Amino acid sequence: MTGSGTDRTRPPVAGQAPVVILVEPQMAENIGMCARAMANFGLTEMRLVAPRDGWPSGGGLKKGATAAASGATHILENARLFPDAAAAIADLNYVLATTARERGQMKRVFTPAEAMPDLAPRIAGGERVGILFGRERIGLTNEEVSFADAILTFPVNPGFASLNLAQAVLLCGYEWLKASGGQPGFRESNPSPPASRATVLSMFDYVEGELERCGFFPAGKKPIMTANLRDILHRLAMTEQEARTLRGVFKSLAEGPRAGRKDQPTE
């Protein structure tokens, strides 16, 4: 299934990325949603440590995971199964452990925004990097956290700090793609150049003339009021087309309905 905004004509994000390691995940749907979050941000390698309900080999994927993955089935199909966390990280050079609780261990603690910029050069230099995510209900054990080089935690509301497993993967993936040079799929499209001074000053002259004609300026206040008005318009940072459009709006308001308009009142 292709989701909204997915463009199959564009190349996907490629290159090495952190390995996502899910320790004893409880539900196939959560595994599928983690795969979807990974695919969103260019994470491609999933490792599963003793999933509670098992994980199929050879045949089809466990019911529910494929639907929850929303098209990221390539990640599920290539997921590797391990008996414990130690085995899952054995070939890695640098490991982060996610937790919402202080563990009393003398480890450096990072947020995803702080940790991910350090991972990009490590991976570029040939290191294998992984992120451990714990069980939905109890997270990682203290021993599993002790396997890691540092702790990864999230700046959340301390009164409600528990994240869904896929949400935690998504937050890490988002910060990873930002740190590794990811860009939004599109930017604003405005071919009109910035407004010229001639266009802007002409609009000032017109608007100020009409305001004076209708008695807007109190006696002696025109200089300061026109200066303030010009500052307001300058802050719009208008393009040429926007300035011309706004000038047209002012003109229409000042001159009233055009002759011959269907909605013009008749005598």
Short mmCIF file of C-alpha atoms in Angstrom, two decimals:
data_model
loop_
_atom_site.label_atom_id
_atom_site.label_comp_id
_atom_site.label_asym_id
_atom_site.label_seq_id
_atom_site.Cartn_x
_atom_site.Cartn_y
_atom_site.Cartn_z
CA MET A 1 0.00 0.00 0.00
CA THR A 2 1.35 3.40 -0.99
CA GLY A 3 0.63 6.10 1.60
CA SER A 4 -0.23 9.73 1.01
CA GLY A 5 2.82 11.68 -0.16
CA THR A 6 4.81 8.62 -1.26
CA ASP A 7 6.42 9.18 -4.66
CA ARG A 8 7.57 5.92 -6.23
CA THR A 9 9.26 7.82 -9.07
CA ARG A 10 11.86 9.30 -6.71
CA PRO A 11 14.83 7.31 -5.38
CA PRO A 12 14.57 6.24 -1.73
CA VAL A 13 17.05 7.32 0.91
CA ALA A 14 20.08 5.05 0.58
CA GLY A 15 23.24 4.38 2.56
CA GLN A 16 24.27 2.87 5.86
CA ALA A 17 22.18 3.72 8.91
CA PRO A 18 21.82 2.61 12.53
CA VAL A 19 20.47 -0.88 13.12
CA VAL A 20 17.12 -0.98 14.96
CA ILE A 21 17.01 -3.76 17.58
CA LEU A 22 13.65 -4.57 19.15
CA VAL A 23 14.06 -6.59 22.35
CA GLU A 24 11.19 -9.02 23.01
CA PRO A 25 8.49 -7.00 21.21
CA GLN A 26 5.07 -8.20 22.26
CA MET A 27 2.81 -7.54 19.27
CA ALA A 28 3.22 -8.18 15.57
CA GLU A 29 1.41 -4.91 14.87
CA ASN A 30 4.07 -3.00 16.80
CA ILE A 31 6.80 -4.68 14.79
CA GLY A 32 5.00 -3.64 11.61
CA MET A 33 4.58 -0.04 12.77
CA CYS A 34 8.27 0.10 13.67
CA ALA A 35 9.09 -1.07 10.14
CA ARG A 36 6.93 1.72 8.75
CA ALA A 37 8.66 4.33 10.95
CA MET A 38 12.05 3.00 9.86
CA ALA A 39 11.17 3.21 6.18
CA ASN A 40 9.99 6.80 6.63
CA PHE A 41 13.48 7.88 7.66
CA GLY A 42 15.86 5.63 5.78
CA LEU A 43 16.49 2.99 8.46
CA THR A 44 16.62 -0.38 6.75
CA GLU A 45 17.96 -3.06 9.12
CA MET A 46 15.70 -4.52 11.82
CA ARG A 47 16.78 -7.12 14.36
CA LEU A 48 14.28 -8.92 16.56
CA VAL A 49 15.24 -10.38 19.92
CA ALA A 50 12.95 -13.25 20.97
CA PRO A 51 9.57 -11.74 19.99
CA ARG A 52 6.96 -12.78 22.53
CA ASP A 53 4.72 -14.51 20.00
CA GLY A 54 7.57 -15.82 17.87
CA TRP A 55 8.44 -14.79 14.35
CA PRO A 56 8.00 -16.85 11.22
CA SER A 57 10.91 -18.07 9.12
CA GLY A 58 10.65 -18.97 5.47
CA GLY A 59 6.89 -18.62 5.04
CA GLY A 60 4.68 -15.56 5.28
CA LEU A 61 5.00 -12.83 7.86
CA LYS A 62 3.09 -12.94 11.10
CA LYS A 63 -0.51 -11.80 10.75
CA GLY A 64 -0.96 -8.07 11.41
CA ALA A 65 2.63 -7.00 10.89
CA THR A 66 2.32 -6.59 7.14
CA ALA A 67 -0.81 -4.45 7.38
CA ALA A 68 0.73 -2.27 10.10
CA ALA A 69 3.90 -1.80 8.03
CA SER A 70 1.87 0.00 5.31
CA GLY A 71 4.21 -1.00 2.51
CA ALA A 72 7.47 -1.35 4.45
CA THR A 73 7.36 -5.12 4.07
CA HIS A 74 10.93 -5.21 2.71
CA ILE A 75 12.13 -4.39 6.23
CA LEU A 76 10.03 -7.16 7.75
CA GLU A 77 11.14 -9.67 5.16
CA ASN A 78 14.80 -8.96 5.90
CA ALA A 79 14.45 -8.79 9.70
CA ARG A 80 16.89 -11.05 11.55
CA LEU A 81 15.99 -13.06 14.64
CA PHE A 82 18.26 -13.35 17.72
CA PRO A 83 17.89 -15.25 21.01
CA ASP A 84 19.01 -12.37 23.25
CA ALA A 85 20.25 -8.76 23.19
CA ALA A 86 23.91 -9.76 23.58
CA ALA A 87 23.74 -11.85 20.41
CA ALA A 88 21.90 -9.10 18.53
CA ILE A 89 24.64 -6.53 19.15
CA ALA A 90 27.67 -8.82 18.95
CA ASP A 91 28.88 -7.49 15.58
CA LEU A 92 28.25 -3.82 16.38
CA ASN A 93 30.88 -1.26 17.38
CA TYR A 94 28.69 1.33 19.10
CA VAL A 95 25.32 0.82 20.80
CA LEU A 96 22.72 3.15 22.29
CA ALA A 97 20.06 1.91 24.72
CA THR A 98 16.71 3.70 24.91
CA THR A 99 15.06 4.18 28.28
CA ALA A 100 12.65 6.56 29.96
CA ARG A 101 14.02 5.80 33.44
CA GLU A 102 17.21 6.75 35.22
CA ARG A 103 19.15 3.52 35.74
CA GLY A 104 21.86 4.55 38.20
CA GLN A 105 24.58 3.65 35.70
CA MET A 106 27.54 5.88 34.96
CA LYS A 107 26.67 6.32 31.33
CA ARG A 108 26.42 9.36 29.13
CA VAL A 109 22.82 10.31 28.45
CA PHE A 110 21.71 11.83 25.15
CA THR A 111 18.50 12.87 23.48
CA PRO A 112 18.08 11.71 19.87
CA ALA A 113 18.86 15.24 18.65
CA GLU A 114 22.14 15.16 20.58
CA ALA A 115 23.14 11.61 19.70
CA MET A 116 22.41 11.33 15.99
CA PRO A 117 24.97 13.88 14.70
CA ASP A 118 27.69 11.72 16.27
CA LEU A 119 26.42 8.56 14.59
CA ALA A 120 26.75 9.82 11.02
CA PRO A 121 30.58 10.16 11.07
CA ARG A 122 30.90 6.88 12.96
CA ILE A 123 28.95 5.06 10.27
CA ALA A 124 30.78 6.90 7.48
CA GLY A 125 34.03 5.71 9.07
CA GLY A 126 32.95 2.08 8.85
CA GLU A 127 31.55 1.51 12.35
CA ARG A 128 28.39 -0.53 12.83
CA VAL A 129 25.93 1.26 15.09
CA GLY A 130 22.76 -0.01 16.73
CA ILE A 131 19.91 1.27 18.89
CA LEU A 132 18.27 -1.00 21.45
CA PHE A 133 14.54 -0.58 22.05
CA GLY A 134 12.95 -2.40 24.98
CA ARG A 135 9.73 -4.25 25.66
CA GLU A 136 6.49 -2.29 25.35
CA ARG A 137 5.57 -2.78 29.02
CA ILE A 138 8.86 -2.76 30.94
CA GLY A 139 11.52 -1.56 28.50
CA LEU A 140 15.08 -2.86 28.71
CA THR A 141 16.55 -4.63 31.73
CA ASN A 142 19.42 -3.00 33.60
CA GLU A 143 21.74 -5.66 32.22
CA GLU A 144 20.69 -4.90 28.65
CA VAL A 145 21.26 -1.18 29.26
CA SER A 146 24.72 -2.05 30.59
CA PHE A 147 25.61 -3.52 27.18
CA ALA A 148 25.34 -0.06 25.59
CA ASP A 149 27.90 2.71 25.24
CA ALA A 150 25.36 5.40 26.13
CA ILE A 151 21.73 5.96 27.02
CA LEU A 152 19.21 7.49 24.66
CA THR A 153 16.19 9.14 26.25
CA PHE A 154 13.48 11.48 25.04
CA PRO A 155 12.48 14.96 26.23
CA VAL A 156 8.91 14.09 27.18
CA ASN A 157 6.34 15.11 29.76
CA PRO A 158 7.65 13.51 32.98
CA GLY A 159 4.07 12.98 34.10
CA PHE A 160 3.43 10.80 31.04
CA ALA A 161 6.78 9.61 29.73
CA SER A 162 5.84 6.26 28.20
CA LEU A 163 6.15 6.15 24.40
CA ASN A 164 4.69 3.63 22.02
CA LEU A 165 7.48 1.45 20.61
CA ALA A 166 6.99 2.71 17.05
CA GLN A 167 6.90 6.31 18.28
CA ALA A 168 10.32 5.86 19.88
CA VAL A 169 11.70 4.37 16.66
CA LEU A 170 10.17 7.20 14.64
CA LEU A 171 11.69 9.93 16.82
CA CYS A 172 15.13 8.37 16.49
CA GLY A 173 14.68 7.92 12.75
CA TYR A 174 13.60 11.52 12.30
CA GLU A 175 16.66 12.87 14.10
CA TRP A 176 18.90 10.42 12.22
CA LEU A 177 17.71 11.60 8.81
CA LYS A 178 18.09 15.24 9.85
CA ALA A 179 21.64 14.61 11.08
CA SER A 180 22.61 12.68 7.95
CA GLY A 181 21.52 15.40 5.53
CA GLY A 182 17.87 14.57 4.93
CA GLN A 183 15.74 17.28 3.33
CA PRO A 184 11.98 17.78 3.07
CA GLY A 185 10.39 16.35 -0.05
CA PHE A 186 9.44 19.80 -1.30
CA ARG A 187 9.77 23.49 -0.54
CA GLU A 188 7.49 26.41 -1.26
CA SER A 189 7.24 27.19 -4.94
CA ASN A 190 7.15 30.90 -5.71
CA PRO A 191 8.74 31.93 -8.99
CA SER A 192 8.09 35.63 -8.42
CA PRO A 193 11.21 37.62 -7.42
CA PRO A 194 11.31 39.92 -4.38
CA ALA A 195 9.37 43.13 -4.91
CA SER A 196 11.38 45.98 -6.37
CA ARG A 197 11.67 49.23 -4.42
CA ALA A 198 9.80 50.97 -7.23
CA THR A 199 6.79 48.68 -6.78
CA VAL A 200 6.83 48.99 -2.99
CA LEU A 201 7.24 52.78 -2.96
CA SER A 202 4.48 53.17 -5.55
CA MET A 203 2.18 51.17 -3.27
CA PHE A 204 3.15 53.37 -0.31
CA ASP A 205 2.31 56.51 -2.30
CA TYR A 206 -1.05 55.14 -3.38
CA VAL A 207 -2.13 53.83 0.03
CA GLU A 208 -1.00 56.94 1.90
CA GLY A 209 -2.70 59.20 -0.60
CA GLU A 210 -6.01 57.36 -0.25
CA LEU A 211 -5.74 57.33 3.55
CA GLU A 212 -5.12 61.06 3.58
CA ARG A 213 -8.02 61.65 1.23
CA CYS A 214 -10.42 59.85 3.58
CA GLY A 215 -9.12 61.67 6.68
CA PHE A 216 -7.31 58.77 8.30
CA PHE A 217 -4.37 60.78 9.66
CA PRO A 218 -4.94 63.00 12.76
CA ALA A 219 -3.37 66.43 12.61
CA GLY A 220 0.42 66.26 12.99
CA LYS A 221 0.46 62.42 13.11
CA LYS A 222 0.95 61.62 9.44
CA PRO A 223 4.78 61.26 9.43
CA ILE A 224 4.97 58.78 12.30
CA MET A 225 1.87 56.86 11.18
CA THR A 226 3.10 56.49 7.61
CA ALA A 227 6.50 55.32 8.90
CA ASN A 228 4.78 52.68 11.05
CA LEU A 229 2.58 51.61 8.15
CA ARG A 230 5.60 51.23 5.89
CA ASP A 231 7.34 49.09 8.54
CA ILE A 232 4.31 46.81 8.69
CA LEU A 233 4.35 46.33 4.93
CA HIS A 234 8.11 45.87 4.82
CA ARG A 235 7.85 43.00 7.32
CA LEU A 236 5.75 41.09 4.78
CA ALA A 237 8.88 40.67 2.63
CA MET A 238 6.64 40.65 -0.43
CA THR A 239 7.43 39.22 -3.82
CA GLU A 240 6.73 41.34 -6.89
CA GLN A 241 3.49 39.45 -7.52
CA GLU A 242 2.36 39.77 -3.90
CA ALA A 243 3.03 43.53 -3.88
CA ARG A 244 1.06 44.01 -7.10
CA THR A 245 -1.79 41.89 -5.75
CA LEU A 246 -1.91 43.85 -2.49
CA ARG A 247 -1.85 47.12 -4.41
CA GLY A 248 -4.83 45.85 -6.38
CA VAL A 249 -6.68 44.97 -3.18
CA PHE A 250 -6.12 48.47 -1.76
CA LYS A 251 -7.26 50.02 -5.02
CA SER A 252 -10.43 47.95 -5.15
CA LEU A 253 -11.30 48.87 -1.56
CA ALA A 254 -10.64 52.55 -2.21
CA GLU A 255 -12.50 52.83 -5.51
CA GLY A 256 -15.44 50.58 -4.74
CA PRO A 257 -17.31 48.25 -7.11
CA ARG A 258 -16.32 48.37 -10.76
CA ALA A 259 -18.84 49.80 -13.20
CA GLY A 260 -20.94 47.10 -14.76
CA ARG A 261 -20.32 44.43 -12.11
CA LYS A 262 -23.27 42.11 -11.75
CA ASP A 263 -23.38 42.55 -7.99
CA GLN A 264 -23.36 46.38 -8.22
CA PRO A 265 -26.55 47.78 -6.68
CA THR A 266 -28.97 49.41 -9.12
CA GLU A 267 -31.07 52.53 -8.61
#
